[in-house]
Amino acid sequence: MRDPDKPQQIIDAAVRVFARTGYYNSRVSDIAREAGIASGTIYLYFRTKDDILVTLFRHKMAEWVASVRKEVAGEPEPIAKIRKIVRLHFKVIEENPELGEVVQVELRQGQKFFRGASAREVSAYFDVIQAVLEEGIAAGRIRRDLHVKIATKMLFGAMDQLATSWVLGKRAYRLTDAADAVATIFLKGVSSDGV
Amino acid sequence: MRDPDKPQQIIDAAVRVFARTGYYNSRVSDIAREAGIASGTIYLYFRTKDDILVTLFRHKMAEWVASVRKEVAGEPEPIAKIRKIVRLHFKVIEENPELGEVVQVELRQGQKFFRGASAREVSAYFDVIQAVLEEGIAAGRIRRDLHVKIATKMLFGAMDQLATSWVLGKRAYRLTDAADAVATIFLKGVSSDGV
Amino acid sequence: MRDPDKPQQIIDAAVRVFARTGYYNSRVSDIAREAGIASGTIYLYFRTKDDILVTLFRHKMAEWVASVRKEVAGEPEPIAKIRKIVRLHFKVIEENPELGEVVQVELRQGQKFFRGASAREVSAYFDVIQAVLEEGIAAGRIRRDLHVKIATKMLFGAMDQLATSWVLGKRAYRLTDAADAVATIFLKGVSSDGV
Amino acid sequence: MRDPDKPQQIIDAAVRVFARTGYYNSRVSDIAREAGIASGTIYLYFRTKDDILVTLFRHKMAEWVASVRKEVAGEPEPIAKIRKIVRLHFKVIEENPELGEVVQVELRQGQKFFRGASAREVSAYFDVIQAVLEEGIAAGRIRRDLHVKIATKMLFGAMDQLATSWVLGKRAYRLTDAADAVATIFLKGVSSDGV
DNA sequence: TATGAATGAGCCTTCATTCAT
DNA sequence: GATGAATGAAGGCTCATTCAT
């Protein structure tokens, strides 16, 4: 198992193929053709077809979470952090619509049928959001009585739905243009009354 | 002479089977067994396996939207309407977790791969939410400058994510208990400043 | 099992259906629809689908042979008898092209796969031809050294091929117009030299 | 890298299987077993089960016609050519009775139901016979007023019927022994009177 | 390591036949 | 007798996976 680029090439090919036809309607040989290799070669790097999807999720989500974490770390202000998260979420989707299609569409299948293999990475994303909200509470910018877990899921769900609509729709507008509106509504919803 | 209850029985069986193993991992014969009929019988009422899923979506979403519409119609106050929608959304999921699993998990697949067969019914749900928001604006209860389409998607996404977490999770709490918190955050986010 | 017309109606419907799509591509329900009855009713008169085909062959061939026998009996002259046989063969096909299609196309399948169920009737036809040839030899009109069985098969084969071409082709000409040419060539081939 | 002998092996296996049970009563897995391969392998070389039969017809008929053409070309005399054709026709059947069974029995089905896929090759055989007859007319050996198309069909039909009887019968005699009798009768039937 | 031909389990769908009405 | 809904065995075809080269 020498070539260290192959797994990444295969995953990138899989993203494109899955985006096009979905996991269950894609054949391993489609991924191989897209990657420019023989289908047998895939099995030198992945155990099964499922394994490709699971690894894909893990890698992409890990990358994503890492970049969100980094972005957030560079910003001291909790309110601004939320705005950054929304903007980055939409930017990632906008720049990688194929990845978006796969993640948006297949993730729920994945959560259910692939043993929560990507659970760690997904919940890491939730953790980032939740941590920022808690920071905001500590800073007095966010309501003390906020049910943080609920608010976390709401923000994620809101972003996810905007992204899904855009990805599966006509993409006639720039998704990132919606970022501020989304952040504003959410922040208004969770902020301390006096702010 | 053809049994008018059969299609419903088959759909109900399909909901249970799809909830358990997902559309692509379910066999037609599984649905037949669950429905207590022979597999050939299914083809007297549905053209293909796909047709079962599409019909399932259409029927269940149509029912759902109808009940939401009815609930909303009985309430004059736009703010209260939003609260009712959230409560009903969670109540439906809580009382039909299997339906929830199918709709939550398969719907996105469906939106993408089944010719948007359920698109009409899904967008009808969005329409209900949007109409209530516009009513709220007209009544001065909701910000005049709100981007209504964005807010609609946000509310749907928030509810959907809460529901998904609950359905795929341990269900250790009552989903409906989260309804007021969700509605409150959302309403605070969109309401007129003076309110 | 009362209605004495049903079996005939079913057979006639089967002739039309088999002519259209062939035995193996026809469904029992197609025959039922064509006959204007329910598919279950067929099983009151026939044991299996095979039974329909076998009975069809037997009846139609028996009718055919009977009419050939009658026609031949009315003609004292052996040479004229041969001409009559050819003319009648082509007339039957021309007037019942659907029957022709079934008999021509399916008969060989039948000979092979349906236990020679129609063997008796088919060989009865051969017997008629052979008897006429032997009559011709006795009358000195046909070569004494003729291999009668071979000549019988040749005449049948020749008529059968002309009929098949016509039935499966465009039918742009009248098949009976070819009868005399066929008879003439055959008779010249088998007649006594001095004639 | 794909084995270039496989298609031929599959066709040969198919000939044996179809001869035994007929096209419609044969399963693809039967052909695979007869060919000593897995059933999926067949689909690497043929698109559908139909495709096997059509290809089989085309190949075998093309081979047949080529050998007839060659045989005929080596003989200058038109009368002798006819005798050669009959002898070769019977020889092919006698040496390949299984092929004979398939061609004789299934060909008519094929003509009707497989889009006339073998039409070109079959009519090429007719063309060879017809050309020889026209040659005979030009050489003054065959009647000038002969309806060539009818005579062509008659000869083919006669040979075909002899072959069918032999193939489907007990094969208690040598088919080639009948060749001269058949040729003689036919030639006497079509030859110029003075000959 | 890479290949891709070969494998064969698996599944959707059809349709001859049955049987309750 | 007549119906046609129900049955379930059967089979063509797909495709993830293996393995000889």
Short mmCIF file of C-alpha atoms in Angstrom, two decimals, chain D residues 2-119:
data_model
loop_
_atom_site.label_atom_id
_atom_site.label_comp_id
_atom_site.label_asym_id
_atom_site.label_seq_id
_atom_site.Cartn_x
_atom_site.Cartn_y
_atom_site.Cartn_z
CA ARG D 2 -11.00 -10.27 -22.45
CA ASP D 3 -10.91 -13.86 -23.66
CA PRO D 4 -11.59 -13.86 -27.39
CA ASP D 5 -12.73 -17.49 -27.36
CA LYS D 6 -15.41 -16.99 -24.74
CA PRO D 7 -18.17 -15.75 -27.07
CA GLN D 8 -17.73 -18.81 -29.26
CA GLN D 9 -17.70 -21.13 -26.27
CA ILE D 10 -20.87 -19.55 -24.99
CA ILE D 11 -22.56 -19.82 -28.37
CA ASP D 12 -21.58 -23.46 -28.68
CA ALA D 13 -22.92 -24.16 -25.22
CA ALA D 14 -26.09 -22.29 -26.10
CA VAL D 15 -26.56 -24.42 -29.22
CA ARG D 16 -26.43 -27.57 -27.13
CA VAL D 17 -28.74 -26.20 -24.45
CA PHE D 18 -31.27 -24.72 -26.89
CA ALA D 19 -31.25 -27.98 -28.87
CA ARG D 20 -32.08 -29.84 -25.69
CA THR D 21 -34.84 -27.68 -24.25
CA GLY D 22 -35.52 -24.83 -26.64
CA TYR D 23 -34.78 -21.17 -26.19
CA TYR D 24 -37.68 -20.31 -23.93
CA ASN D 25 -37.22 -23.31 -21.71
CA SER D 26 -33.52 -22.71 -21.24
CA ARG D 27 -32.12 -20.63 -18.45
CA VAL D 28 -29.09 -18.43 -18.80
CA SER D 29 -27.59 -20.37 -15.93
CA ASP D 30 -28.01 -23.58 -17.97
CA ILE D 31 -25.89 -22.10 -20.73
CA ALA D 32 -23.33 -20.97 -18.19
CA ARG D 33 -23.11 -24.40 -16.62
CA GLU D 34 -22.83 -26.04 -20.06
CA ALA D 35 -20.04 -23.61 -20.93
CA GLY D 36 -18.32 -24.19 -17.62
CA ILE D 37 -18.46 -20.59 -16.54
CA ALA D 38 -20.42 -18.45 -14.10
CA SER D 39 -23.69 -17.02 -15.29
CA GLY D 40 -22.53 -13.46 -14.75
CA THR D 41 -19.68 -14.05 -17.17
CA ILE D 42 -22.14 -14.42 -20.02
CA TYR D 43 -23.11 -10.81 -19.55
CA LEU D 44 -19.54 -9.72 -20.19
CA TYR D 45 -19.99 -10.93 -23.75
CA PHE D 46 -23.71 -10.68 -24.45
CA ARG D 47 -26.12 -7.96 -23.52
CA THR D 48 -29.18 -10.14 -22.97
CA LYS D 49 -30.38 -13.68 -23.40
CA ASP D 50 -31.97 -12.63 -26.69
CA ASP D 51 -28.62 -11.37 -27.84
CA ILE D 52 -27.18 -14.87 -27.47
CA LEU D 53 -29.80 -16.35 -29.78
CA VAL D 54 -29.53 -13.59 -32.34
CA THR D 55 -25.76 -13.77 -32.41
CA LEU D 56 -25.92 -17.55 -32.61
CA PHE D 57 -28.17 -17.32 -35.67
CA ARG D 58 -26.05 -14.73 -37.35
CA HIS D 59 -22.78 -16.55 -36.84
CA LYS D 60 -24.00 -19.99 -37.74
CA MET D 61 -25.98 -18.89 -40.74
CA ALA D 62 -23.10 -16.75 -41.97
CA GLU D 63 -20.73 -19.72 -41.67
CA TRP D 64 -23.23 -21.91 -43.45
CA VAL D 65 -23.83 -19.52 -46.30
CA ALA D 66 -20.09 -18.97 -46.70
CA SER D 67 -19.45 -22.69 -47.01
CA VAL D 68 -22.31 -23.12 -49.47
CA ARG D 69 -21.04 -20.23 -51.54
CA LYS D 70 -17.56 -21.71 -51.57
CA GLU D 71 -18.80 -25.14 -52.53
CA VAL D 72 -20.91 -23.73 -55.34
CA ALA D 73 -18.08 -21.57 -56.65
CA GLY D 74 -15.92 -24.62 -57.17
CA GLU D 75 -18.41 -26.20 -59.53
CA PRO D 76 -18.98 -24.75 -63.02
CA GLU D 77 -22.09 -26.70 -63.93
CA PRO D 78 -25.41 -25.25 -62.66
CA ILE D 79 -27.17 -28.62 -62.38
CA ALA D 80 -24.26 -30.03 -60.43
CA LYS D 81 -24.35 -26.93 -58.26
CA ILE D 82 -27.90 -27.69 -57.19
CA ARG D 83 -26.92 -31.24 -56.30
CA LYS D 84 -24.01 -29.89 -54.28
CA ILE D 85 -26.22 -27.48 -52.41
CA VAL D 86 -28.62 -30.22 -51.39
CA ARG D 87 -25.81 -32.53 -50.41
CA LEU D 88 -24.09 -29.83 -48.36
CA HIS D 89 -27.32 -28.76 -46.68
CA PHE D 90 -27.94 -32.29 -45.50
CA LYS D 91 -24.30 -32.82 -44.58
CA VAL D 92 -24.28 -29.74 -42.36
CA ILE D 93 -27.41 -30.88 -40.57
CA GLU D 94 -26.15 -34.43 -40.24
CA GLU D 95 -22.83 -33.34 -38.77
CA ASN D 96 -24.37 -30.74 -36.49
CA PRO D 97 -27.75 -32.11 -35.51
CA GLU D 98 -27.85 -29.87 -32.46
CA LEU D 99 -27.29 -26.82 -34.58
CA GLY D 100 -29.92 -28.24 -36.88
CA GLU D 101 -32.43 -28.50 -34.09
CA VAL D 102 -31.86 -24.94 -33.05
CA VAL D 103 -31.90 -23.47 -36.52
CA GLN D 104 -34.85 -25.52 -37.74
CA VAL D 105 -36.97 -25.09 -34.67
CA GLU D 106 -36.08 -21.68 -33.37
CA LEU D 107 -35.43 -19.90 -36.62
CA ARG D 108 -39.09 -19.34 -37.35
CA GLN D 109 -39.63 -17.95 -33.90
CA GLY D 110 -36.59 -15.89 -34.59
CA GLN D 111 -37.82 -14.62 -37.91
CA LYS D 112 -40.95 -13.45 -36.22
CA PHE D 113 -39.89 -12.32 -32.79
CA PHE D 114 -36.27 -11.32 -32.85
CA ARG D 115 -36.59 -8.37 -35.15
CA GLY D 116 -35.60 -10.39 -38.16
CA ALA D 117 -32.11 -10.18 -36.75
CA SER D 118 -31.04 -13.14 -38.84
CA ALA D 119 -32.96 -11.98 -41.91
#
